[in-house]
CSV table of C-alpha atoms in Angstrom, one decimal:
chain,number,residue,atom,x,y,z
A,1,UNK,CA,-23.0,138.5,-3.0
A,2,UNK,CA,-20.5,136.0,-3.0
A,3,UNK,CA,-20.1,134.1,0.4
A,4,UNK,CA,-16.6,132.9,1.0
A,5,UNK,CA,-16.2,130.0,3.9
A,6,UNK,CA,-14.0,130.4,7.1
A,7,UNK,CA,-10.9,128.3,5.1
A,8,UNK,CA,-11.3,130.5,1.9
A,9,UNK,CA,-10.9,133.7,3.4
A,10,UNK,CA,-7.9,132.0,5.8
A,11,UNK,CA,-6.1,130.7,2.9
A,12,UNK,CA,-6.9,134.4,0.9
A,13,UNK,CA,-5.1,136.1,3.6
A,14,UNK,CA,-2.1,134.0,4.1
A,15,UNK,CA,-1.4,134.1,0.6
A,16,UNK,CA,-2.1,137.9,0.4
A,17,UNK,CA,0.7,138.1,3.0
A,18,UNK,CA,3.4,136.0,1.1
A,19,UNK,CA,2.9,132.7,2.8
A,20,UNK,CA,2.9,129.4,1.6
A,21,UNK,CA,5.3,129.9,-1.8
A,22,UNK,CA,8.2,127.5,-1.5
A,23,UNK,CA,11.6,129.3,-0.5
A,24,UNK,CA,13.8,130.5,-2.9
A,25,UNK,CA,17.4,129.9,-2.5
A,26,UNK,CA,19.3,132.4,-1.9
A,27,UNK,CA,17.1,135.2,-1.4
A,28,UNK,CA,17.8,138.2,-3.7
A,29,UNK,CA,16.8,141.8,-4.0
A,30,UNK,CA,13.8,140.9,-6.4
A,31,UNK,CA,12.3,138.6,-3.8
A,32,UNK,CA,12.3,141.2,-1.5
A,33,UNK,CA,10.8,143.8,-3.6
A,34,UNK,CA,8.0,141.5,-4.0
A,35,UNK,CA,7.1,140.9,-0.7
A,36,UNK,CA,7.4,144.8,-0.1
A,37,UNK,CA,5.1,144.8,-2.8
A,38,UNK,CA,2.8,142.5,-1.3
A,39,UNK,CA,2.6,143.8,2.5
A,40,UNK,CA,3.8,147.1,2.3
A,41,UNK,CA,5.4,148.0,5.4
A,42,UNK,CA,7.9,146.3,8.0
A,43,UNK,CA,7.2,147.3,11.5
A,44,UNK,CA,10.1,148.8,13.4
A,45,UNK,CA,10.7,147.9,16.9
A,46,UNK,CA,13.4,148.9,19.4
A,47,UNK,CA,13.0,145.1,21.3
A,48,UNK,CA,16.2,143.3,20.4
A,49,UNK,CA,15.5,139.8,21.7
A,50,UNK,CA,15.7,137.2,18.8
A,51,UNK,CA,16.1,140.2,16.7
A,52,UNK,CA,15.5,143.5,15.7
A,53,UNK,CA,11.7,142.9,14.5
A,54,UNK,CA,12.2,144.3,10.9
A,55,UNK,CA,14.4,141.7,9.6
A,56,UNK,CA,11.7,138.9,10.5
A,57,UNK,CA,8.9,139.1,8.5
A,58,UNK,CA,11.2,138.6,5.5
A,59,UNK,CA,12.4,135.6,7.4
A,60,UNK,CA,9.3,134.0,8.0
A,61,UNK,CA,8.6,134.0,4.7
A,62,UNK,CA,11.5,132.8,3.0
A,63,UNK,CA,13.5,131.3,5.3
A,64,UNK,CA,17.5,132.3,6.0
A,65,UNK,CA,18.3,135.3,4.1
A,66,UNK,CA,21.4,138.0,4.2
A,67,UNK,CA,19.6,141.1,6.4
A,68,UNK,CA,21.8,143.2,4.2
A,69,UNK,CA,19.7,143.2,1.5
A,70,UNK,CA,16.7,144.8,3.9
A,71,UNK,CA,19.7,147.1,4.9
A,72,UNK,CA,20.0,148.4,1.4
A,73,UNK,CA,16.7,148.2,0.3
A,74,UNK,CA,16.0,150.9,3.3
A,75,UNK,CA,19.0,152.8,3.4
A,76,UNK,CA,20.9,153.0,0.1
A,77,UNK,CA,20.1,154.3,-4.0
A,78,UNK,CA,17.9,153.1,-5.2
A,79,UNK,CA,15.3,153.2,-2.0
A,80,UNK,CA,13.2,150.7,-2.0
A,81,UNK,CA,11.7,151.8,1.4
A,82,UNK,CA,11.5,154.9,3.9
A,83,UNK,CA,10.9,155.1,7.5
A,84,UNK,CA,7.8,156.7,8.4
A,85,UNK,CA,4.6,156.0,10.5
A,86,UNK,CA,2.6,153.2,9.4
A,87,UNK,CA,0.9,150.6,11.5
A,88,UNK,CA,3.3,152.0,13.6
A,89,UNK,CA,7.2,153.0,13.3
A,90,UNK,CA,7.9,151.6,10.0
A,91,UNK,CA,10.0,150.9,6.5
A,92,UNK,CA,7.6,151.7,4.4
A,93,UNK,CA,7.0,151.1,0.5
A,94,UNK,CA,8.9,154.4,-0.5
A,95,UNK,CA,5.9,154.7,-3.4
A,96,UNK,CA,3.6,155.5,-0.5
A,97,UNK,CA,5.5,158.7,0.4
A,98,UNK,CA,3.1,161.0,-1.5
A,99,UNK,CA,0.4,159.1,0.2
A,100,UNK,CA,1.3,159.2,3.9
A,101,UNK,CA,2.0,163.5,3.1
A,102,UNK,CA,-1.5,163.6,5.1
A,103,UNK,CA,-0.5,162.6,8.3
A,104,UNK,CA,2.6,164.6,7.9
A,105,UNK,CA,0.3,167.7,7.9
A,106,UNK,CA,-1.6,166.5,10.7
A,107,UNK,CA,0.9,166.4,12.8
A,108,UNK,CA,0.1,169.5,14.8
A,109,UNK,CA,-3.4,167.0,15.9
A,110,UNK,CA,-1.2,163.7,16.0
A,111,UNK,CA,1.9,164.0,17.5
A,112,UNK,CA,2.1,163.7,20.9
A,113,UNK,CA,3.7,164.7,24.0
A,114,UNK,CA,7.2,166.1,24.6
A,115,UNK,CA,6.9,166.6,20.7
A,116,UNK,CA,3.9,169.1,20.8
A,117,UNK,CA,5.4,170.6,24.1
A,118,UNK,CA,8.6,171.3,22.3
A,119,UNK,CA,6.8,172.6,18.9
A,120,UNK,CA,4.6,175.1,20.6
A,121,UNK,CA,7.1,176.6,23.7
A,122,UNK,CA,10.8,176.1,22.0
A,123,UNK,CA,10.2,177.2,18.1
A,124,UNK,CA,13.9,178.9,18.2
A,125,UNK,CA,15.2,175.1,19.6
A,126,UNK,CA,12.9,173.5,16.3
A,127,UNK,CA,14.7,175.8,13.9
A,128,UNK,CA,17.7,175.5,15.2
A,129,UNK,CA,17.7,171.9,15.1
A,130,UNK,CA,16.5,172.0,11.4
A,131,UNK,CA,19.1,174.3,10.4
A,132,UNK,CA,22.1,172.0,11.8
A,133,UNK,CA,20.4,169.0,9.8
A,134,UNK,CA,20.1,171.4,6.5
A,135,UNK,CA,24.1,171.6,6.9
A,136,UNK,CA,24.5,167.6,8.4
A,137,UNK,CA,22.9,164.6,8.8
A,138,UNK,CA,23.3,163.3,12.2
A,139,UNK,CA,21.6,161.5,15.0
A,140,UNK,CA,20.1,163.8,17.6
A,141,UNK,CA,22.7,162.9,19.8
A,142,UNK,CA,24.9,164.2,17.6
A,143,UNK,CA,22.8,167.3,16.7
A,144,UNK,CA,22.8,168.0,20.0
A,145,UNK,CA,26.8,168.1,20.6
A,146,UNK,CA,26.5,170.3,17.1
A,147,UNK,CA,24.4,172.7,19.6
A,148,UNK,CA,26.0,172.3,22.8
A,149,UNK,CA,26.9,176.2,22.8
A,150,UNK,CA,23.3,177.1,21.8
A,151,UNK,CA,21.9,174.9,24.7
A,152,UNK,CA,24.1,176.5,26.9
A,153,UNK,CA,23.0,179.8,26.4
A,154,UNK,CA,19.6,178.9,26.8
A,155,UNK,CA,20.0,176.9,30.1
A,156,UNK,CA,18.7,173.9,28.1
A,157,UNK,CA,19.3,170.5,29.8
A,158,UNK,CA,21.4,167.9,27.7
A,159,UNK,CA,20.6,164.8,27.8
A,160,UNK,CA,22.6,161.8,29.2
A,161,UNK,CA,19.9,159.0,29.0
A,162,UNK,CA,18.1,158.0,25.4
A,163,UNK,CA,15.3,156.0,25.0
A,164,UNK,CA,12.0,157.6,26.2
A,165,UNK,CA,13.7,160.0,28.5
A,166,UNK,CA,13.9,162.7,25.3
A,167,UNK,CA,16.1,165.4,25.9
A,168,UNK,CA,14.4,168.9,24.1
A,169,UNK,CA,16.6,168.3,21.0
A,170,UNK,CA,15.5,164.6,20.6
A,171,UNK,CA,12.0,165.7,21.0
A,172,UNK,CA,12.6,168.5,18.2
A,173,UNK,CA,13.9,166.1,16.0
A,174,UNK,CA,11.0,163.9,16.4
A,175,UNK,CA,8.9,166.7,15.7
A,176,UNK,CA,10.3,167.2,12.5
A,177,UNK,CA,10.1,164.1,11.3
A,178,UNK,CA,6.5,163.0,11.9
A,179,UNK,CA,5.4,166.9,10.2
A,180,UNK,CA,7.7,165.7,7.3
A,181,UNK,CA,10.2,168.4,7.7
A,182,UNK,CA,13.4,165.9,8.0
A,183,UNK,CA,13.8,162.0,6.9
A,184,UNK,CA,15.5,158.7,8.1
A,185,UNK,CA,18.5,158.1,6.4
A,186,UNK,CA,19.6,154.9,8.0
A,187,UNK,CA,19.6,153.5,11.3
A,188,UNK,CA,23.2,153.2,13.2
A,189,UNK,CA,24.0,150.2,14.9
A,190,UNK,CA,22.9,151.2,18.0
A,191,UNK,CA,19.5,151.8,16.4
A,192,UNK,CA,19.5,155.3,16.5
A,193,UNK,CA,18.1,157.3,13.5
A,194,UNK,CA,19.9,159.1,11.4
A,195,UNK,CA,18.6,162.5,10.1
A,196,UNK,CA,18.5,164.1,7.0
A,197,UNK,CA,16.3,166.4,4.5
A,198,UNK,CA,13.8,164.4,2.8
A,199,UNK,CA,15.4,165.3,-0.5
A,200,UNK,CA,18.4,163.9,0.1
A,201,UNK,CA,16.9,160.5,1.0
A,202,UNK,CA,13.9,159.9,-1.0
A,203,UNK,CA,14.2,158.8,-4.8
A,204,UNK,CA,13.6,162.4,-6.5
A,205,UNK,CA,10.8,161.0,-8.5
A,206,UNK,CA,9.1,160.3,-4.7
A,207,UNK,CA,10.0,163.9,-3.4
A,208,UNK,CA,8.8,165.6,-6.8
A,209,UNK,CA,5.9,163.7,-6.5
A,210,UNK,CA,2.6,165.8,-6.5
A,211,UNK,CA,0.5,165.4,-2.9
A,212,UNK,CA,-2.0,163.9,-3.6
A,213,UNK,CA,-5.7,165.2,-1.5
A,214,UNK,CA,-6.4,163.6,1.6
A,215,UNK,CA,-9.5,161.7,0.0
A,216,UNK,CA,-7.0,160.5,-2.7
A,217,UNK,CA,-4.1,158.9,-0.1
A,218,UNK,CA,-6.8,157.6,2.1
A,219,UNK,CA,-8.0,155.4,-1.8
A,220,UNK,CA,-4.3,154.5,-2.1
A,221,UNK,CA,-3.7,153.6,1.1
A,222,UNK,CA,-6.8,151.3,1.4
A,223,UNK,CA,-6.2,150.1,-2.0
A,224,UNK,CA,-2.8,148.7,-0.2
A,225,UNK,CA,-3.7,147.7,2.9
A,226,UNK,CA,-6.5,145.6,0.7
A,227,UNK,CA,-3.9,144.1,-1.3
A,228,UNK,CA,-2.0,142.6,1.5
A,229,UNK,CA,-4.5,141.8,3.6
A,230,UNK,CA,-6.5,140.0,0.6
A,231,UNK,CA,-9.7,139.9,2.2
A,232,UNK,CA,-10.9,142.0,5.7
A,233,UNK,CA,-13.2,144.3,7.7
A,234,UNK,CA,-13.6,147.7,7.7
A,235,UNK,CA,-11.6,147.5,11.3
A,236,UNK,CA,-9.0,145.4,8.9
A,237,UNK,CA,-8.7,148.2,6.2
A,238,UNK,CA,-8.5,150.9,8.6
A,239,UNK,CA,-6.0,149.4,11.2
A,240,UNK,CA,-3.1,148.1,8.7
A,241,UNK,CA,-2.2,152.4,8.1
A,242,UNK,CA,-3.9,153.2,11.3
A,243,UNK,CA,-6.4,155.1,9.2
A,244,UNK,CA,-9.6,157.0,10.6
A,245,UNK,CA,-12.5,154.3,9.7
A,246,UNK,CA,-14.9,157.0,8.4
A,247,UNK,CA,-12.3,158.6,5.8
A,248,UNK,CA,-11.6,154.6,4.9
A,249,UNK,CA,-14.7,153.7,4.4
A,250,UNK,CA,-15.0,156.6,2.0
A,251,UNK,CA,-12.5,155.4,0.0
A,252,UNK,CA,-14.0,151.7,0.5
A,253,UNK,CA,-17.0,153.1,-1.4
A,254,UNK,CA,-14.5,154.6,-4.2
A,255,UNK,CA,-12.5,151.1,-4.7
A,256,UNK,CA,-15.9,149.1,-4.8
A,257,UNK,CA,-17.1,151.7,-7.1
A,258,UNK,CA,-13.6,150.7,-9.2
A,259,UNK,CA,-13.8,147.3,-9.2
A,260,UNK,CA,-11.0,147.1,-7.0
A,261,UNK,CA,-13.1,146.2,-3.8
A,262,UNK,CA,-15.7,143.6,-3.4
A,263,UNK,CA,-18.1,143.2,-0.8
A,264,UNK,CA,-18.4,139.6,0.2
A,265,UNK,CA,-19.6,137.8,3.0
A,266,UNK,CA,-17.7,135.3,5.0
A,267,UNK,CA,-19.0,132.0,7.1
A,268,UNK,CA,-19.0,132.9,10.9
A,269,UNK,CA,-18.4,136.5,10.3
A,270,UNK,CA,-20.9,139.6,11.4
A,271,UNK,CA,-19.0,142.7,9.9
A,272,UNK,CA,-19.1,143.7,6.4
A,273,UNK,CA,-15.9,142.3,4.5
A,274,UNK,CA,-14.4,142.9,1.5
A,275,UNK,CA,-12.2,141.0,-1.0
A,276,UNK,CA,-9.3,142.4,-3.0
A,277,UNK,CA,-10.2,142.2,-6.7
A,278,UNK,CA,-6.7,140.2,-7.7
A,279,UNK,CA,-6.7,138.0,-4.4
A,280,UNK,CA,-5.4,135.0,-5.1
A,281,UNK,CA,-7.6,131.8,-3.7
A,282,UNK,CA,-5.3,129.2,-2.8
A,283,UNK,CA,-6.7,125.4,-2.1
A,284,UNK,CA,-4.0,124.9,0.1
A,285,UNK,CA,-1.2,126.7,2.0
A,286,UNK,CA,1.6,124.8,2.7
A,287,UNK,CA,3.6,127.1,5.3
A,288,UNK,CA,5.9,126.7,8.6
A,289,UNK,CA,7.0,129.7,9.7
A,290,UNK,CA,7.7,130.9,13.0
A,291,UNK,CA,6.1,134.8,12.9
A,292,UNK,CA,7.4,137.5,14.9
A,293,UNK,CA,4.8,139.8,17.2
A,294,UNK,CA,5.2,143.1,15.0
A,295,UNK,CA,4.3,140.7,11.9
A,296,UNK,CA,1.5,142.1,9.4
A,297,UNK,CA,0.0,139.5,9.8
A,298,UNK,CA,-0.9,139.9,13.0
A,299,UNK,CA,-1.4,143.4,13.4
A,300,UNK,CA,-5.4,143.5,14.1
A,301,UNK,CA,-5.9,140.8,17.2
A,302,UNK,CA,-9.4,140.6,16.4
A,303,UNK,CA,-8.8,139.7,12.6
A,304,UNK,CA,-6.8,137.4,14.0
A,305,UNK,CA,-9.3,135.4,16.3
A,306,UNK,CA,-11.7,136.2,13.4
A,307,UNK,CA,-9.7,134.2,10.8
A,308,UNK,CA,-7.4,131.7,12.9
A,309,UNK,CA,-9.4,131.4,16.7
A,310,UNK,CA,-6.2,132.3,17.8
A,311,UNK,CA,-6.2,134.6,20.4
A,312,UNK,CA,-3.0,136.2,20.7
A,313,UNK,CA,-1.5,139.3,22.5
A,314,UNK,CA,2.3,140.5,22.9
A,315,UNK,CA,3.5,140.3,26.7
A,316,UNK,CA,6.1,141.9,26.5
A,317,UNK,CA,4.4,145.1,28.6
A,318,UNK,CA,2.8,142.9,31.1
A,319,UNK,CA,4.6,142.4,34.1
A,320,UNK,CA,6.0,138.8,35.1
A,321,UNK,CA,3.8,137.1,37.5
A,322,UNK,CA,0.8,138.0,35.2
A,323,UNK,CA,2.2,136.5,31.6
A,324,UNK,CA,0.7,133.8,30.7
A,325,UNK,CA,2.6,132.0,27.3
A,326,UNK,CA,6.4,134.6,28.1
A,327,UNK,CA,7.9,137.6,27.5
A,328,UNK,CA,8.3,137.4,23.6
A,329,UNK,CA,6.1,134.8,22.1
A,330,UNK,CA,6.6,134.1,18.6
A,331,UNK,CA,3.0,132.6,16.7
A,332,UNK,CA,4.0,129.2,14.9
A,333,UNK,CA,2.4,128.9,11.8
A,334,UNK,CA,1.5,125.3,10.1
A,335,UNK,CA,-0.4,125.2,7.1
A,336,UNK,CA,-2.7,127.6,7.5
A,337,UNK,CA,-3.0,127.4,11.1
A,338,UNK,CA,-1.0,128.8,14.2
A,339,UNK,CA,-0.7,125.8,16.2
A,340,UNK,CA,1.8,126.8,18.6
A,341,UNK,CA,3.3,129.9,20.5
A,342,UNK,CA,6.8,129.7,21.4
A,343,UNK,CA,9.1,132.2,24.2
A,344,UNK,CA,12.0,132.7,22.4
A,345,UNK,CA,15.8,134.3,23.1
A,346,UNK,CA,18.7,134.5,21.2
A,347,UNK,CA,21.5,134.3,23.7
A,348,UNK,CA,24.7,135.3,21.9
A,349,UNK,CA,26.7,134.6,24.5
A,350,UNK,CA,25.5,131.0,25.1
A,351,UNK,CA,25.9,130.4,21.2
A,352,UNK,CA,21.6,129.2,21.6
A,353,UNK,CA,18.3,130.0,20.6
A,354,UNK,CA,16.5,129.5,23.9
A,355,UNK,CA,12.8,127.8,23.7
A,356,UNK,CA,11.8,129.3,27.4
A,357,UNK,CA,8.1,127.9,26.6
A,358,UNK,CA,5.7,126.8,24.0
A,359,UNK,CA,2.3,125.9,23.9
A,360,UNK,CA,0.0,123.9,22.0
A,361,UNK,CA,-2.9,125.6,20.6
A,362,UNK,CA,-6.6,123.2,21.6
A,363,UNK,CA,-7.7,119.8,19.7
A,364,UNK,CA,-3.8,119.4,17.7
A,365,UNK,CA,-2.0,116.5,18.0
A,366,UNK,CA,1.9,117.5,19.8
A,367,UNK,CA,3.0,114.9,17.5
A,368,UNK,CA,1.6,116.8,13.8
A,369,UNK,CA,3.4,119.9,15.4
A,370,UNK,CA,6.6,118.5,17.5
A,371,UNK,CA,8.7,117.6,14.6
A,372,UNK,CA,7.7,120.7,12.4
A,373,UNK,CA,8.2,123.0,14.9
A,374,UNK,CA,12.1,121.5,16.1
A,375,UNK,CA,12.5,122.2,12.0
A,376,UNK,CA,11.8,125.5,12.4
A,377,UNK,CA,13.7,126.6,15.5
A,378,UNK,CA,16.6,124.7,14.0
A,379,UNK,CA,16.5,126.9,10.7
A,380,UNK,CA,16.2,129.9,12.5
A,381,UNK,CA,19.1,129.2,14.7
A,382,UNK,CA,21.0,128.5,12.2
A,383,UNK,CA,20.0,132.3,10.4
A,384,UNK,CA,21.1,134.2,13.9
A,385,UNK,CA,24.2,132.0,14.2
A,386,UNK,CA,23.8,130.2,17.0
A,387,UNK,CA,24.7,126.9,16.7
A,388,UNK,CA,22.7,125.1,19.2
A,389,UNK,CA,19.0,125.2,19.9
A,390,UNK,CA,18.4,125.1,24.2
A,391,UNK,CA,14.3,123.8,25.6
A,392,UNK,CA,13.9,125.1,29.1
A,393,UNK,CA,12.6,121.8,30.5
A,394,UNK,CA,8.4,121.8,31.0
A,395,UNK,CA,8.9,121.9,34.9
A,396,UNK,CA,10.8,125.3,34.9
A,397,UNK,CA,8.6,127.6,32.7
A,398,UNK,CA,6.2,128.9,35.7
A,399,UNK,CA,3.2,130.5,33.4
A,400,UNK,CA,0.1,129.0,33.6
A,401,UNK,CA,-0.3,128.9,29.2
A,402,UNK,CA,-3.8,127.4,28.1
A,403,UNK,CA,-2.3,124.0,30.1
A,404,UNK,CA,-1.1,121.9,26.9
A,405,UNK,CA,2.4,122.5,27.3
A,406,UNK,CA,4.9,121.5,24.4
A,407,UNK,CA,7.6,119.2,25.2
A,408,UNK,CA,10.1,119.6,22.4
């Protein structure tokens, strides 16, 4: 069996993901099909405080590039990508349609809350809802005005407040997305999707595509999810669709049986791991990339500590006085190791990016990172328009960190 050390399968996986290649300039449509080849999905998230997290992991692997081209790729002919469940809420690699059709039909076991309440006590509300999005596309806000007279009649509450305060109709419209029944079109500016029936969104040759069995999309699904992670656990495998880890490991046994899998062992490690048969395995990865929280390459934490000893969890949920690196803490990667955490902000108003904290990961010198890191935040600055870069001084940041601070 072939034994791979801690570096080799660190450098495997970075490159898996996309980093270390040197920026092009500009960016075009063929760079970013590539890295949608490569990872596969971009995790959606509502938090808005650099920016929306979608547009980032594109970023952090090419540097500055026009977010319009992500904006097409997701919501224009030819689709590149569809909005589904993934890891988690995501623009997804519209070739995995067919694939993710299982968890579509699971629905009635996965969905949760006012989604399954609504499903099982309001059916009239559900088909209703689905018949004004057969005539129009429309946010649920808006399919909700379309059925203001409908509500009405039934006594059903409209709803003033968005977010997770889901009014019936936005919980019927949920419903029928996750079972498959309605699509994404686009997202508005305000972030809010925008309905529509699958087969007026997805490619025809994706919505004429056969299902394929569940035993089937689990085997393409890991044969992805092994592709852009490059080299990983079981736990990996499973996590990066949010797959059950006995039906992957079935199809585990199916790619290794193809050729596509290979079990390898890897210094320091005591799960089973398993390297993609067309990994690349760099010597060296030159990277500097400032890597947002919803990143795929840091989706599984313990992969994470596994590979890098960096243990890293997002704060955002965790109330004030208990934080310990900030609110929204961006991983700075040099090389092939995250060095540095950094609080960021984009405040528009201000015209800056603000650095509220950053931290020094153990045994690095401040002065290999300092300078690399300014780089960085510069660049990115630049990207969101803000033309100056803002440190909140050392003495103001009141978090206790790992105690090596980062003056920058």
């Amino acid at each position: 069996m072939l034994t791979l050390t801690h570096a080799q399968a660190r450098r495997i996986a970075l490159a898996a993901q996309g980093f270390g290649a040197s920026r092009p300039a500009p960016v075009t449509m063929r760079q970013l099909q590539r890295t949608v080849d490569r990872v596969a999905q971009f995790q959606i998230d509502s938090i808005n405080i650099v920016r929306r997290a979608h547009y980032l992991p594109l970023y952090s692997r090419f540097g500055p590039y026009d977010t319009d081209l992500l904006d097409r790729a997701a919501g224009r002919a030819p689709r590149r990508l569809f909005e589904y469940w993934g890891h988690a809420a995501s623009m997804i690699d519209v070739r995995l349609e067919p694939a993710l059709r299982f968890r579509m039909a699971r629905a009635h076991q996965e969905a949760w809350g006012r989604m399954q309440q609504v499903r099982q006590d309001q059916p009239d509300l559900v088909a209703s809802v689905l018949a004004q999005l057969q005539r129009r596309r429309g946010t649920a806000r808006e399919v909700e005005e379309a059925l203001a007279d409908t509500l009405r009649a039934t006594g059903e509450r409209r709803s003033e407040q968005w977010g997770w305060n889901w009014s019936a109709v936005k919980s019927a419209t949920e419903w029928l997305f996750w079972s498959g029944e309605v699509a994404v079109a686009r997202r508005t500016l305000q972030f809010e999707r925008i309905f529509d029936l699958p087969e007026r969104v997805l490619p025809a040759a994706v919505a004429s595509a056969p299902t394929p069995s569940d035993a089937e999309a689990m085997v393409e699904l890991v044969r992805r999810s092994a592709a852009a992670l490059g080299v990983g656990t079981l736990a990996c495998l499973a996590d990066y669709f949010r797959l059950d880890q006995a039906e992957a490991r079935a199809a585990i046994t199916v790619l290794e049986g193809s050729g596509e899998l290979e079990p390898v062992e890897v210094s320091g490690w005591t799960r089973h791991a398993w390297l993609w048969h067309r990994a690349a395995r760099p010597r060296r990865i030159a990277a500097a990339a400032l890597v947002s929280p919803f990143d795929s390459v840091v989706f599984e934490r313990r992969r994470l500590r596994g590979l890098f000893g960096f243990d890293y969890g997002l704060e955002v949920y965790v109330r004030g006085p208990k934080r310990r690196y900030g609110y929204y803490v961006y991983p700075f990667l040099l090389g092939e190791r995250f060095v540095a955490r950094v609080d960021l902000k984009a405040d528009r108003q201000a015209g800056e990016l603000v650095v509220r904290a950053a931290w020094l990961e153990e045994g690095l010198d401040p002065q290999e990172v300092r300078g690399p890191l300014r780089a960085e935040l510069e660049l990115m600055a630049g990207w969101l328009g803000l033309p100056a870069v803002r440190i909140v001084p050392v003495q103001d940041w009141d978090l206790p960190g790992n105690g090596r601070p980062l003056a920058l």
